[in-house]
Short mmCIF file of N, CA and C in Angstrom, two decimals:
data_model
loop_
_atom_site.label_atom_id
_atom_site.label_comp_id
_atom_site.label_asym_id
_atom_site.label_seq_id
_atom_site.Cartn_x
_atom_site.Cartn_y
_atom_site.Cartn_z
N UNK A 1 19.89 18.56 -52.06
CA UNK A 1 19.48 17.33 -52.94
C UNK A 1 19.92 15.94 -51.35
N UNK A 2 21.16 16.27 -50.74
CA UNK A 2 21.30 14.94 -49.90
C UNK A 2 20.40 14.18 -49.39
N UNK A 3 19.63 15.72 -48.15
CA UNK A 3 18.55 15.01 -48.12
C UNK A 3 17.26 14.81 -48.13
N UNK A 4 16.89 14.79 -49.45
CA UNK A 4 15.84 14.32 -50.29
C UNK A 4 16.04 12.82 -50.74
N UNK A 5 17.60 12.69 -51.30
CA UNK A 5 17.81 12.01 -51.42
C UNK A 5 18.32 10.37 -50.31
N UNK A 6 18.12 10.89 -48.88
CA UNK A 6 18.20 10.50 -47.66
C UNK A 6 16.57 9.94 -47.04
N UNK A 7 15.53 11.10 -47.49
CA UNK A 7 14.89 10.42 -47.14
C UNK A 7 13.79 9.57 -48.05
N UNK A 8 14.02 9.54 -49.18
CA UNK A 8 13.49 9.02 -50.02
C UNK A 8 14.07 7.63 -49.63
N UNK A 9 15.44 7.18 -49.84
CA UNK A 9 15.84 6.18 -49.49
C UNK A 9 15.16 4.92 -48.58
N UNK A 10 14.45 6.85 -47.12
CA UNK A 10 13.96 5.93 -45.84
C UNK A 10 13.05 4.66 -46.34
N UNK A 11 11.77 6.14 -47.06
CA UNK A 11 10.93 5.65 -47.56
C UNK A 11 10.76 4.19 -48.25
N UNK A 12 11.57 4.52 -49.06
CA UNK A 12 11.92 2.46 -49.76
C UNK A 12 12.17 1.65 -48.49
N UNK A 13 12.81 1.64 -47.50
CA UNK A 13 13.21 1.21 -45.96
C UNK A 13 11.95 0.38 -46.02
N UNK A 14 10.80 1.60 -45.73
CA UNK A 14 9.57 1.45 -45.25
C UNK A 14 9.48 0.08 -45.80
N UNK A 15 9.47 0.65 -47.19
CA UNK A 15 8.97 -0.15 -48.74
C UNK A 15 9.40 -1.71 -48.59
N UNK A 16 10.34 -1.93 -47.85
CA UNK A 16 10.96 -3.91 -48.02
C UNK A 16 10.80 -3.74 -46.76
N UNK A 17 10.43 -3.21 -45.72
CA UNK A 17 9.97 -3.75 -44.53
C UNK A 17 8.81 -4.28 -44.52
N UNK A 18 7.65 -3.66 -45.45
CA UNK A 18 6.37 -3.80 -45.44
C UNK A 18 6.25 -5.09 -46.48
N UNK A 19 7.22 -5.02 -47.46
CA UNK A 19 7.03 -6.06 -48.81
C UNK A 19 7.29 -7.68 -47.59
N UNK A 20 8.06 -7.55 -46.62
CA UNK A 20 8.09 -8.78 -45.84
C UNK A 20 7.50 -8.92 -45.29
N UNK A 21 6.63 -7.84 -44.39
CA UNK A 21 5.02 -8.54 -43.72
C UNK A 21 4.60 -9.04 -44.39
N UNK A 22 4.02 -8.31 -46.08
CA UNK A 22 3.49 -8.57 -46.87
C UNK A 22 3.65 -10.09 -47.22
N UNK A 23 4.63 -10.72 -47.81
CA UNK A 23 4.89 -11.84 -48.09
C UNK A 23 4.63 -13.41 -46.81
N UNK A 24 5.31 -12.97 -45.91
CA UNK A 24 4.57 -13.98 -44.47
C UNK A 24 3.13 -14.83 -44.85
N UNK A 25 2.64 -14.19 -45.06
CA UNK A 25 1.23 -15.02 -45.13
C UNK A 25 0.55 -14.94 -47.06
N UNK A 26 2.00 -14.89 -47.53
CA UNK A 26 1.47 -14.95 -48.87
C UNK A 26 2.15 -15.96 -49.73
N UNK A 27 2.12 -16.53 -50.84
CA UNK A 27 2.07 -18.36 -51.65
C UNK A 27 1.91 -18.06 -53.04
N UNK A 28 2.69 -18.56 -54.01
CA UNK A 28 2.50 -18.43 -54.95
C UNK A 28 3.06 -17.71 -56.16
N UNK A 29 2.49 -16.51 -56.70
CA UNK A 29 2.46 -15.59 -57.36
C UNK A 29 3.18 -14.81 -56.58
N UNK A 30 1.77 -14.49 -55.52
CA UNK A 30 1.87 -13.12 -55.12
C UNK A 30 3.28 -13.20 -53.55
N UNK A 31 3.68 -14.43 -53.54
CA UNK A 31 4.62 -14.35 -52.44
C UNK A 31 5.76 -14.00 -53.39
N UNK A 32 6.38 -14.17 -54.83
CA UNK A 32 6.95 -14.21 -55.56
C UNK A 32 6.84 -12.26 -55.75
N UNK A 33 6.40 -11.77 -56.25
CA UNK A 33 5.51 -10.54 -55.87
C UNK A 33 6.72 -9.95 -54.80
N UNK A 34 6.29 -10.15 -54.08
CA UNK A 34 6.14 -9.60 -52.34
C UNK A 34 7.69 -9.28 -52.41
N UNK A 35 8.20 -10.61 -52.48
CA UNK A 35 9.59 -10.45 -52.75
C UNK A 35 10.46 -10.36 -54.00
N UNK A 36 9.40 -10.02 -54.92
CA UNK A 36 11.07 -8.89 -56.21
C UNK A 36 10.37 -7.50 -55.55
N UNK A 37 9.49 -7.47 -55.01
CA UNK A 37 9.11 -5.65 -54.54
C UNK A 37 10.19 -5.59 -53.19
N UNK A 38 10.25 -6.24 -51.86
CA UNK A 38 11.53 -6.62 -51.31
C UNK A 38 12.96 -5.86 -51.77
N UNK A 39 13.08 -7.19 -52.89
CA UNK A 39 15.16 -6.83 -53.25
C UNK A 39 15.18 -5.64 -54.29
N UNK A 40 13.53 -4.67 -55.06
CA UNK A 40 13.64 -3.83 -55.42
C UNK A 40 14.05 -2.73 -54.36
N UNK A 41 12.47 -2.60 -53.47
CA UNK A 41 13.39 -1.81 -52.50
C UNK A 41 14.30 -1.98 -52.08
N UNK A 42 14.94 -2.69 -51.45
CA UNK A 42 16.57 -2.80 -50.71
C UNK A 42 17.52 -2.01 -51.48
N UNK A 43 17.34 -2.55 -52.66
CA UNK A 43 18.57 -2.16 -53.97
C UNK A 43 18.31 -0.51 -54.16
N UNK A 44 17.38 0.18 -53.97
CA UNK A 44 16.81 1.81 -54.16
C UNK A 44 17.33 2.10 -52.87
N UNK A 45 16.86 1.39 -52.00
CA UNK A 45 16.43 2.42 -50.43
C UNK A 45 18.37 2.30 -50.69
N UNK A 46 19.02 1.46 -50.40
CA UNK A 46 20.68 1.58 -50.29
C UNK A 46 21.69 2.35 -50.98
N UNK A 47 21.22 2.50 -52.17
CA UNK A 47 21.71 3.10 -53.28
C UNK A 47 21.86 4.81 -52.76
N UNK A 48 20.20 4.82 -52.17
CA UNK A 48 19.98 6.12 -51.95
C UNK A 48 20.56 6.78 -51.12
N UNK A 49 20.81 5.29 -50.24
CA UNK A 49 21.89 6.07 -48.20
C UNK A 49 23.12 6.09 -49.11
N UNK A 50 23.62 5.49 -50.44
CA UNK A 50 24.96 5.54 -51.02
C UNK A 50 25.19 7.11 -51.34
N UNK A 51 24.58 7.35 -52.38
CA UNK A 51 24.64 8.72 -52.45
C UNK A 51 24.42 9.72 -51.61
N UNK A 52 23.52 9.51 -50.38
CA UNK A 52 23.18 10.66 -49.70
C UNK A 52 25.33 10.63 -48.66
N UNK A 53 25.45 9.72 -48.79
CA UNK A 53 26.80 9.81 -47.65
C UNK A 53 27.84 10.30 -48.76
N UNK A 54 27.22 10.67 -49.87
CA UNK A 54 29.47 11.26 -50.79
C UNK A 54 29.00 12.49 -51.14
N UNK A 55 29.15 12.99 -52.03
CA UNK A 55 28.97 14.22 -53.56
C UNK A 55 29.79 15.64 -52.40
N UNK A 56 29.52 16.32 -53.16
CA UNK A 56 29.76 17.65 -52.07
C UNK A 56 29.13 18.05 -51.08
N UNK A 57 28.06 17.63 -50.60
CA UNK A 57 27.34 18.14 -49.64
C UNK A 57 27.00 17.01 -48.97
N UNK A 58 27.73 16.22 -48.62
CA UNK A 58 28.26 14.32 -48.33
C UNK A 58 27.56 14.96 -46.79
N UNK A 59 26.36 13.61 -46.30
CA UNK A 59 25.41 13.41 -45.13
C UNK A 59 27.10 12.97 -44.37
N UNK A 60 27.25 12.75 -42.76
CA UNK A 60 28.24 11.99 -42.22
C UNK A 60 27.04 10.49 -42.17
N UNK A 61 28.49 9.68 -41.94
CA UNK A 61 28.12 8.78 -42.18
C UNK A 61 26.44 7.99 -41.13
N UNK A 62 26.92 8.55 -39.80
CA UNK A 62 26.19 8.22 -38.25
C UNK A 62 25.03 8.50 -38.71
N UNK A 63 25.07 9.99 -39.35
CA UNK A 63 23.82 11.40 -39.46
C UNK A 63 22.73 10.51 -39.80
N UNK A 64 23.72 9.89 -41.53
CA UNK A 64 22.81 9.87 -42.11
C UNK A 64 21.81 8.45 -42.35
N UNK A 65 22.77 7.11 -41.29
CA UNK A 65 22.25 5.99 -40.49
C UNK A 65 20.91 6.18 -40.09
N UNK A 66 21.63 7.26 -38.94
CA UNK A 66 20.55 7.01 -37.76
C UNK A 66 19.29 7.78 -38.63
N UNK A 67 19.10 8.83 -39.58
CA UNK A 67 18.38 9.48 -39.99
C UNK A 67 17.70 8.06 -41.07
N UNK A 68 17.89 7.55 -41.88
CA UNK A 68 17.44 6.71 -43.02
C UNK A 68 16.37 6.03 -41.69
N UNK A 69 17.76 5.29 -41.05
CA UNK A 69 16.93 4.06 -40.02
C UNK A 69 15.53 4.05 -39.39
N UNK A 70 15.87 5.84 -38.76
CA UNK A 70 14.84 6.38 -38.56
C UNK A 70 13.44 7.03 -39.25
N UNK A 71 13.29 7.17 -40.53
CA UNK A 71 12.87 7.23 -41.41
C UNK A 71 12.53 6.21 -41.67
N UNK A 72 13.11 4.75 -41.47
CA UNK A 72 12.72 3.60 -41.75
C UNK A 72 11.41 2.94 -41.37
N UNK A 73 11.95 2.90 -39.59
CA UNK A 73 11.37 2.27 -39.00
C UNK A 73 9.77 3.42 -38.39
N UNK A 74 9.90 4.69 -38.15
CA UNK A 74 8.69 5.13 -38.41
C UNK A 74 8.07 4.93 -39.42
N UNK A 75 8.18 4.96 -40.52
CA UNK A 75 7.14 4.60 -41.39
C UNK A 75 6.39 2.74 -41.39
N UNK A 76 7.30 1.76 -40.67
CA UNK A 76 7.21 0.71 -40.69
C UNK A 76 6.22 0.62 -39.75
N UNK A 77 6.17 1.19 -38.46
CA UNK A 77 5.14 0.93 -37.54
C UNK A 77 4.10 1.57 -38.06
N UNK A 78 4.07 3.34 -38.81
CA UNK A 78 2.54 3.37 -38.98
C UNK A 78 2.66 3.55 -40.38
N UNK A 79 2.92 1.77 -41.16
CA UNK A 79 2.57 0.84 -42.04
C UNK A 79 1.97 -0.13 -41.33
N UNK A 80 2.59 -0.57 -40.34
CA UNK A 80 2.13 -1.66 -39.76
C UNK A 80 0.22 -1.30 -38.66
N UNK A 81 0.17 -0.14 -38.57
CA UNK A 81 -0.96 0.28 -37.75
C UNK A 81 -2.05 0.49 -38.67
N UNK A 82 -1.29 0.57 -40.00
CA UNK A 82 -2.46 0.53 -40.68
C UNK A 82 -2.70 -0.11 -41.73
N UNK A 83 -2.05 -0.92 -42.40
CA UNK A 83 -2.29 -2.40 -43.29
C UNK A 83 -1.97 -3.66 -42.07
N UNK A 84 -1.60 -3.33 -41.19
CA UNK A 84 -1.14 -4.71 -40.57
C UNK A 84 -2.32 -5.19 -38.63
N UNK A 85 -3.16 -3.63 -38.89
CA UNK A 85 -3.59 -3.40 -37.78
C UNK A 85 -3.39 -3.91 -36.50
N UNK A 86 -1.53 -3.51 -36.44
CA UNK A 86 -0.49 -3.41 -35.13
C UNK A 86 -1.74 -2.56 -34.43
N UNK A 87 -1.83 -2.53 -32.71
CA UNK A 87 -2.34 -1.82 -31.42
C UNK A 87 -1.16 -0.87 -31.67
N UNK A 88 -2.50 0.64 -31.33
CA UNK A 88 -1.79 1.63 -31.51
C UNK A 88 -1.63 2.12 -29.66
N UNK A 89 -0.57 2.79 -28.78
CA UNK A 89 -0.95 2.10 -27.61
C UNK A 89 -0.48 3.43 -26.99
N UNK A 90 -0.06 4.07 -26.18
CA UNK A 90 0.63 5.28 -25.43
C UNK A 90 1.77 5.02 -25.64
N UNK A 91 2.37 3.18 -24.68
CA UNK A 91 3.85 3.33 -25.01
C UNK A 91 4.18 3.22 -26.33
N UNK A 92 3.66 2.53 -27.24
CA UNK A 92 4.18 2.85 -28.67
C UNK A 92 4.45 3.56 -29.30
N UNK A 93 3.54 4.94 -28.92
CA UNK A 93 4.01 6.43 -29.33
C UNK A 93 4.31 7.03 -28.82
N UNK A 94 4.69 6.73 -27.65
CA UNK A 94 5.47 7.47 -27.01
C UNK A 94 7.00 7.45 -27.24
N UNK A 95 7.06 5.73 -27.40
CA UNK A 95 8.77 5.33 -27.92
C UNK A 95 8.83 6.59 -29.52
N UNK A 96 7.96 6.03 -30.24
CA UNK A 96 8.52 6.93 -31.44
C UNK A 96 8.62 7.71 -31.74
N UNK A 97 7.68 8.82 -30.80
CA UNK A 97 7.99 10.36 -30.42
C UNK A 97 9.66 10.30 -29.99
N UNK A 98 10.12 9.79 -28.89
CA UNK A 98 11.03 9.74 -28.78
C UNK A 98 12.28 10.21 -29.63
N UNK A 99 11.94 8.28 -30.16
CA UNK A 99 12.95 7.86 -31.87
C UNK A 99 12.88 8.90 -33.12
N UNK A 100 11.53 9.95 -32.78
CA UNK A 100 11.76 11.15 -33.67
C UNK A 100 12.85 12.67 -33.30
N UNK A 101 12.07 12.55 -31.95
CA UNK A 101 12.81 13.89 -31.41
C UNK A 101 14.46 13.34 -31.30
N UNK A 102 14.37 12.10 -30.50
CA UNK A 102 16.15 11.76 -30.59
C UNK A 102 16.78 11.84 -32.40
N UNK A 103 16.46 11.73 -33.88
CA UNK A 103 16.62 11.91 -35.05
C UNK A 103 17.29 13.20 -35.55
N UNK A 104 16.30 14.47 -34.91
CA UNK A 104 15.63 15.74 -34.85
C UNK A 104 16.86 16.32 -33.98
N UNK A 105 17.75 15.58 -32.52
CA UNK A 105 18.21 16.86 -31.99
C UNK A 105 19.35 15.92 -32.30
N UNK A 106 19.81 14.54 -33.16
CA UNK A 106 21.08 14.69 -34.17
C UNK A 106 21.30 15.38 -34.82
N UNK A 107 20.26 15.56 -36.05
CA UNK A 107 20.78 16.26 -36.56
C UNK A 107 21.26 18.40 -36.10
N UNK A 108 20.15 18.35 -35.40
CA UNK A 108 20.87 19.91 -34.55
C UNK A 108 22.07 19.92 -34.00
N UNK A 109 22.68 19.09 -33.73
CA UNK A 109 24.43 19.11 -32.71
C UNK A 109 24.81 18.48 -34.02
N UNK A 110 24.30 18.12 -34.90
CA UNK A 110 25.64 17.26 -35.94
C UNK A 110 26.36 18.63 -37.18
N UNK A 111 27.47 19.04 -36.83
CA UNK A 111 27.57 19.59 -37.52
C UNK A 111 27.62 19.74 -39.30
#
């Protein structure tokens, strides 16, 4: 269950990063909406990270934070490509792949 909480928390991390990106070009009510979305996503993301690191099957802090951050980073890059028309280059995809491989490797070697 802790891994599910951590993955969902990482997705909300993507949500708060995307909200900040959307807020950059917004004004008025749209700006208020994106800033509220940011605050809600941050709160949920942090709470789920906190819950994943506790309890009976706690995920170690270093592993949990690395996985949570990687999910957020991967989701943010993909969201940037889809919604902000950021470039898809070989090197971006290469380093995104190494991030995924590193997080999987960290999980494999963690007890």
